[in-house]
Amino acid sequence: MEIIARIQSDFPEKFGIPRQSCLVPQTRARILFEEPYRNPDALRGIEGYSHLWLLWSFSEAKRERFAPTVRPPRLGGNTRVGVFATRSPYRPNGIGLSSVTLLDVRLHTPDGPVLTVGGADLMDGTPILDIKPYLPHVDCHPEATGGFAAGHAGYALHVVFPEALEAKIPPDKREALRGVLAGDPRPSYQDDPARVYGVAFSRYNVRFTVKEGKLTVREVEERVR
C-alpha cells in the first residue's frame, strides 16, 4: 500500500491518545499529502462532506507473531477476548479506521492541499493509507449494539486543573486537553492514587494524579524538542 498523507496532531507519543476517534471532538489535526497525491484535483468535492473515514497504519504498534486474543484496557487489562472483537492496534494487518469531522479544506498552501479535522485519535506523523467520505444514510446505525465496549460509554474523570497551570496552555488547546485527561489516559490496570502520571500533549508535558474518579493536574512543563 502507498502512504498518501501524514497527520499532524498534538499527540507526540502513543500514551494519552484518545482510545477512539471523536471521543474528544475538540482535538484538531492537519492532514498533509505526500507526492504524487498532493494534487488539489484529488480533493475536488470533499468540502461537501461533514465527516470522513481515515484508514491508516499502526506504524508504532507491531508484533512479530499473530495473537488470536488481546486484553482490552477497558476490561482491566486482564480479560482476553478475540482480536477481531476489539479495536486493538495489535492485529494481523496494522490498519486503523477513524471517523473524523472535516473542519476546513485548503487546496493551495505552501504544503499543498491541507485538510483540518476534529476528533482524530492518531499520533503525530501517522501514515494515512486512504480517505473516504462518511455517508450518514449508510454508515450510521443507531440501533447497533456495542458489545462489551458499550458498558464504558460516557466514562469520564472529573478534571481539576489549577488556574495557574492551565494558563500555561494556549487557550485554543485547553478544552481539547481537558477532554484527553477526562478520558483517563492511564492503563486500566493501574489505579495507584499516589502515582504521578504524565502525558505529552502538543508542546507540553502534563503530570497528574487520579483518586476516586478525580484527576488533578500537578505540573505543566513545556517539552524540550
mmCIF file of C-alpha atoms in Angstrom:
data_model
loop_
_atom_site.group_PDB
_atom_site.id
_atom_site.type_symbol
_atom_site.label_atom_id
_atom_site.label_comp_id
_atom_site.label_asym_id
_atom_site.label_seq_id
_atom_site.Cartn_x
_atom_site.Cartn_y
_atom_site.Cartn_z
ATOM 1 C CA MET A 1 0.000 0.000 0.000
ATOM 2 C CA GLU A 2 1.072 3.566 -0.667
ATOM 3 C CA ILE A 3 1.168 6.262 2.009
ATOM 4 C CA ILE A 4 -0.991 9.075 0.661
ATOM 5 C CA ALA A 5 -0.633 11.520 3.561
ATOM 6 C CA ARG A 6 0.537 12.013 7.127
ATOM 7 C CA ILE A 7 -1.208 13.634 10.033
ATOM 8 C CA GLN A 8 -0.012 16.491 12.207
ATOM 9 C CA SER A 9 -1.570 16.139 15.661
ATOM 10 C CA ASP A 10 -0.965 17.190 19.263
ATOM 11 C CA PHE A 11 -0.020 13.631 20.291
ATOM 12 C CA PRO A 12 3.765 13.108 20.004
ATOM 13 C CA GLU A 13 3.523 9.765 21.875
ATOM 14 C CA LYS A 14 1.095 6.839 21.973
ATOM 15 C CA PHE A 15 0.323 7.349 25.656
ATOM 16 C CA GLY A 16 -2.585 9.743 26.114
ATOM 17 C CA ILE A 17 -4.149 9.415 22.670
ATOM 18 C CA PRO A 18 -7.952 9.029 22.946
ATOM 19 C CA ARG A 19 -8.870 5.362 22.661
ATOM 20 C CA GLN A 20 -11.357 6.009 19.851
ATOM 21 C CA SER A 21 -11.934 8.732 17.301
ATOM 22 C CA CYS A 22 -14.338 11.559 18.185
ATOM 23 C CA LEU A 23 -14.156 10.765 21.917
ATOM 24 C CA VAL A 24 -12.504 14.187 22.215
ATOM 25 C CA PRO A 25 -14.053 16.187 19.370
ATOM 26 C CA GLN A 26 -12.174 19.330 20.456
ATOM 27 C CA THR A 27 -8.834 17.966 19.212
ATOM 28 C CA ARG A 28 -7.511 19.419 15.968
ATOM 29 C CA ALA A 29 -5.185 17.854 13.420
ATOM 30 C CA ARG A 30 -3.986 18.563 9.896
ATOM 31 C CA ILE A 31 -3.652 16.091 7.036
ATOM 32 C CA LEU A 32 -0.722 16.809 4.699
ATOM 33 C CA PHE A 33 -0.455 14.873 1.460
ATOM 34 C CA GLU A 34 2.560 13.090 0.004
ATOM 35 C CA GLU A 35 3.598 13.189 -3.639
ATOM 36 C CA PRO A 36 2.092 12.292 -6.097
ATOM 37 C CA TYR A 37 -1.153 12.636 -4.102
ATOM 38 C CA ARG A 38 -0.512 16.301 -3.322
ATOM 39 C CA ASN A 39 -2.969 17.240 -6.049
ATOM 40 C CA PRO A 40 -5.973 19.542 -5.450
ATOM 41 C CA ASP A 41 -7.982 17.620 -8.035
ATOM 42 C CA ALA A 42 -7.938 14.555 -5.772
ATOM 43 C CA LEU A 43 -9.990 16.519 -3.197
ATOM 44 C CA ARG A 44 -12.492 18.056 -5.588
ATOM 45 C CA GLY A 45 -15.925 17.905 -3.912
ATOM 46 C CA ILE A 46 -14.699 16.827 -0.482
ATOM 47 C CA GLU A 47 -15.924 20.083 1.086
ATOM 48 C CA GLY A 48 -19.485 18.780 0.712
ATOM 49 C CA TYR A 49 -18.980 16.225 3.475
ATOM 50 C CA SER A 50 -19.058 16.921 7.210
ATOM 51 C CA HIS A 51 -17.176 13.749 8.227
ATOM 52 C CA LEU A 52 -14.516 11.478 6.771
ATOM 53 C CA TRP A 53 -13.190 7.976 7.279
ATOM 54 C CA LEU A 54 -9.424 7.739 7.654
ATOM 55 C CA LEU A 55 -7.656 4.442 7.020
ATOM 56 C CA TRP A 56 -4.174 4.483 8.455
ATOM 57 C CA SER A 57 -1.257 2.387 9.597
ATOM 58 C CA PHE A 58 -0.447 1.469 13.206
ATOM 59 C CA SER A 59 3.160 2.413 12.492
ATOM 60 C CA GLU A 60 4.203 2.309 16.177
ATOM 61 C CA ALA A 61 2.339 -0.852 17.218
ATOM 62 C CA LYS A 62 3.771 -4.003 15.662
ATOM 63 C CA ARG A 63 4.119 -7.635 16.721
ATOM 64 C CA GLU A 64 6.218 -10.370 15.215
ATOM 65 C CA ARG A 65 3.581 -13.092 15.580
ATOM 66 C CA PHE A 66 -0.184 -13.332 15.303
ATOM 67 C CA ALA A 67 -2.018 -13.410 18.638
ATOM 68 C CA PRO A 68 -5.672 -14.541 18.386
ATOM 69 C CA THR A 69 -6.633 -12.856 21.673
ATOM 70 C CA VAL A 70 -5.838 -9.496 23.244
ATOM 71 C CA ARG A 71 -6.524 -7.801 26.571
ATOM 72 C CA PRO A 72 -8.625 -4.642 26.077
ATOM 73 C CA PRO A 73 -7.679 -1.877 28.538
ATOM 74 C CA ARG A 74 -11.312 -1.126 29.348
ATOM 75 C CA LEU A 75 -11.684 -4.683 30.696
ATOM 76 C CA GLY A 76 -8.903 -4.042 33.168
ATOM 77 C CA GLY A 77 -6.115 -5.445 31.042
ATOM 78 C CA ASN A 78 -6.583 -8.980 32.418
ATOM 79 C CA THR A 79 -9.505 -10.381 30.396
ATOM 80 C CA ARG A 80 -8.731 -11.861 26.984
ATOM 81 C CA VAL A 81 -11.115 -11.578 24.028
ATOM 82 C CA GLY A 82 -10.726 -12.290 20.333
ATOM 83 C CA VAL A 83 -8.668 -9.748 18.423
ATOM 84 C CA PHE A 84 -11.441 -9.376 15.834
ATOM 85 C CA ALA A 85 -13.890 -8.478 18.617
ATOM 86 C CA THR A 86 -11.744 -5.467 19.552
ATOM 87 C CA ARG A 87 -10.100 -2.407 18.056
ATOM 88 C CA SER A 88 -6.707 -3.324 19.452
ATOM 89 C CA PRO A 89 -3.756 -1.973 17.437
ATOM 90 C CA TYR A 90 -2.095 -5.403 17.556
ATOM 91 C CA ARG A 91 -3.699 -7.009 14.510
ATOM 92 C CA PRO A 92 -2.630 -9.285 11.645
ATOM 93 C CA ASN A 93 -2.570 -6.172 9.480
ATOM 94 C CA GLY A 94 -1.946 -2.959 11.400
ATOM 95 C CA ILE A 95 -4.720 -0.916 9.804
ATOM 96 C CA GLY A 96 -6.621 1.695 11.785
ATOM 97 C CA LEU A 97 -10.034 3.176 10.984
ATOM 98 C CA SER A 98 -11.146 6.556 12.343
ATOM 99 C CA SER A 99 -14.175 8.739 11.785
ATOM 100 C CA VAL A 100 -13.292 12.445 11.964
ATOM 101 C CA THR A 101 -15.024 15.757 11.440
ATOM 102 C CA LEU A 102 -13.924 17.744 8.390
ATOM 103 C CA LEU A 103 -13.430 21.307 9.613
ATOM 104 C CA ASP A 104 -11.513 23.044 6.835
ATOM 105 C CA VAL A 105 -10.232 22.444 3.307
ATOM 106 C CA ARG A 106 -7.300 24.446 1.952
ATOM 107 C CA LEU A 107 -6.342 23.386 -1.552
ATOM 108 C CA HIS A 108 -3.471 25.801 -2.146
ATOM 109 C CA THR A 109 -0.986 26.226 0.703
ATOM 110 C CA PRO A 110 2.838 26.088 0.843
ATOM 111 C CA ASP A 111 2.359 22.451 1.970
ATOM 112 C CA GLY A 112 -0.055 21.649 -0.840
ATOM 113 C CA PRO A 113 -3.676 20.670 -0.080
ATOM 114 C CA VAL A 114 -4.371 20.518 3.658
ATOM 115 C CA LEU A 115 -7.396 19.134 5.500
ATOM 116 C CA THR A 116 -8.118 20.190 9.084
ATOM 117 C CA VAL A 117 -10.064 17.581 11.053
ATOM 118 C CA GLY A 118 -11.505 17.233 14.540
ATOM 119 C CA GLY A 119 -11.645 14.203 16.817
ATOM 120 C CA ALA A 120 -8.663 12.335 15.345
ATOM 121 C CA ASP A 121 -7.081 9.600 17.502
ATOM 122 C CA LEU A 122 -3.781 9.438 15.592
ATOM 123 C CA MET A 123 -0.239 10.045 16.791
ATOM 124 C CA ASP A 124 1.663 12.868 15.128
ATOM 125 C CA GLY A 125 3.221 11.647 11.869
ATOM 126 C CA THR A 126 0.933 8.625 11.449
ATOM 127 C CA PRO A 127 0.836 7.481 7.799
ATOM 128 C CA ILE A 128 -2.597 7.630 6.170
ATOM 129 C CA LEU A 129 -3.459 4.983 3.580
ATOM 130 C CA ASP A 130 -6.808 6.261 2.323
ATOM 131 C CA ILE A 131 -9.555 8.832 2.898
ATOM 132 C CA LYS A 132 -13.222 8.145 2.217
ATOM 133 C CA PRO A 133 -16.334 10.262 2.802
ATOM 134 C CA TYR A 134 -18.641 9.338 5.675
ATOM 135 C CA LEU A 135 -22.168 8.728 4.357
ATOM 136 C CA PRO A 136 -24.758 9.113 7.137
ATOM 137 C CA HIS A 137 -27.541 7.267 5.291
ATOM 138 C CA VAL A 138 -25.455 4.063 5.152
ATOM 139 C CA ASP A 139 -22.694 4.494 7.756
ATOM 140 C CA CYS A 140 -24.900 5.466 10.719
ATOM 141 C CA HIS A 141 -26.685 2.643 12.561
ATOM 142 C CA PRO A 142 -28.470 3.995 15.677
ATOM 143 C CA GLU A 143 -29.807 0.525 16.520
ATOM 144 C CA ALA A 144 -26.340 -1.068 16.630
ATOM 145 C CA THR A 145 -25.137 -2.879 19.753
ATOM 146 C CA GLY A 146 -21.723 -2.168 21.232
ATOM 147 C CA GLY A 147 -20.654 -5.439 22.847
ATOM 148 C CA PHE A 148 -18.518 -5.198 25.966
ATOM 149 C CA ALA A 149 -17.445 -1.674 24.986
ATOM 150 C CA ALA A 150 -20.956 -0.307 25.473
ATOM 151 C CA GLY A 151 -20.620 -0.601 29.246
ATOM 152 C CA HIS A 152 -17.913 2.045 29.218
ATOM 153 C CA ALA A 153 -19.666 4.608 27.027
ATOM 154 C CA GLY A 154 -19.686 8.016 28.672
ATOM 155 C CA TYR A 155 -16.924 7.149 31.145
ATOM 156 C CA ALA A 156 -15.074 10.271 32.255
ATOM 157 C CA LEU A 157 -12.973 11.533 35.148
ATOM 158 C CA HIS A 158 -13.608 14.834 36.880
ATOM 159 C CA VAL A 159 -10.669 17.074 35.961
ATOM 160 C CA VAL A 160 -9.232 19.566 38.444
ATOM 161 C CA PHE A 161 -6.918 21.928 36.559
ATOM 162 C CA PRO A 162 -5.471 24.710 38.765
ATOM 163 C CA GLU A 163 -5.835 28.070 37.058
ATOM 164 C CA ALA A 164 -2.119 28.913 37.235
ATOM 165 C CA LEU A 165 -1.226 25.657 35.484
ATOM 166 C CA GLU A 166 -3.959 25.825 32.866
ATOM 167 C CA ALA A 167 -2.777 29.345 31.975
ATOM 168 C CA LYS A 168 0.406 27.757 30.589
ATOM 169 C CA ILE A 169 -1.630 26.025 27.875
ATOM 170 C CA PRO A 170 -2.687 28.106 24.833
ATOM 171 C CA PRO A 171 -6.406 28.982 25.083
ATOM 172 C CA ASP A 172 -7.266 27.191 21.839
ATOM 173 C CA LYS A 173 -5.909 23.888 23.187
ATOM 174 C CA ARG A 174 -7.273 23.899 26.740
ATOM 175 C CA GLU A 175 -10.636 22.288 26.030
ATOM 176 C CA ALA A 176 -9.017 19.510 23.993
ATOM 177 C CA LEU A 177 -6.501 18.789 26.753
ATOM 178 C CA ARG A 178 -9.272 18.640 29.331
ATOM 179 C CA GLY A 179 -11.066 16.128 27.125
ATOM 180 C CA VAL A 180 -7.949 13.977 26.845
ATOM 181 C CA LEU A 181 -7.484 13.979 30.623
ATOM 182 C CA ALA A 182 -11.163 13.283 31.323
ATOM 183 C CA GLY A 183 -10.887 10.191 29.133
ATOM 184 C CA ASP A 184 -8.348 8.758 31.629
ATOM 185 C CA PRO A 185 -5.037 8.150 29.792
ATOM 186 C CA ARG A 186 -3.878 5.615 32.400
ATOM 187 C CA PRO A 187 -3.732 1.889 31.670
ATOM 188 C CA SER A 188 -6.879 0.420 33.197
ATOM 189 C CA TYR A 189 -4.889 -1.968 35.385
ATOM 190 C CA GLN A 190 -3.141 0.949 37.148
ATOM 191 C CA ASP A 191 -5.050 2.634 39.952
ATOM 192 C CA ASP A 192 -2.491 3.990 42.400
ATOM 193 C CA PRO A 193 -3.677 7.319 43.880
ATOM 194 C CA ALA A 194 -0.104 8.186 44.911
ATOM 195 C CA ARG A 195 1.366 7.675 41.460
ATOM 196 C CA VAL A 196 2.120 10.697 39.277
ATOM 197 C CA TYR A 197 1.341 10.059 35.617
ATOM 198 C CA GLY A 198 2.464 12.125 32.656
ATOM 199 C CA VAL A 199 1.017 12.728 29.209
ATOM 200 C CA ALA A 200 2.586 14.638 26.300
ATOM 201 C CA PHE A 201 0.173 16.991 24.570
ATOM 202 C CA SER A 202 1.217 19.490 21.918
ATOM 203 C CA ARG A 203 4.354 21.224 23.258
ATOM 204 C CA TYR A 204 3.700 20.300 26.879
ATOM 205 C CA ASN A 205 4.239 17.548 29.429
ATOM 206 C CA VAL A 206 1.296 17.371 31.805
ATOM 207 C CA ARG A 207 1.623 15.441 35.069
ATOM 208 C CA PHE A 208 -1.365 14.386 37.132
ATOM 209 C CA THR A 209 -2.721 12.105 39.839
ATOM 210 C CA VAL A 210 -6.035 10.261 39.989
ATOM 211 C CA LYS A 211 -8.008 9.432 43.112
ATOM 212 C CA GLU A 212 -11.622 8.319 43.470
ATOM 213 C CA GLY A 213 -12.649 9.426 39.994
ATOM 214 C CA LYS A 214 -10.933 12.818 40.206
ATOM 215 C CA LEU A 215 -7.895 13.711 38.083
ATOM 216 C CA THR A 216 -5.787 16.569 39.446
ATOM 217 C CA VAL A 217 -3.154 18.265 37.296
ATOM 218 C CA ARG A 218 0.060 18.696 39.302
ATOM 219 C CA GLU A 219 2.534 20.150 36.819
ATOM 220 C CA VAL A 220 2.738 21.567 33.303
ATOM 221 C CA GLU A 221 6.087 21.930 31.574
ATOM 222 C CA GLU A 222 6.988 22.888 28.028
ATOM 223 C CA ARG A 223 8.602 19.957 26.254
ATOM 224 C CA VAL A 224 12.212 20.188 25.147
ATOM 225 C CA ARG A 225 12.391 19.494 21.422
#
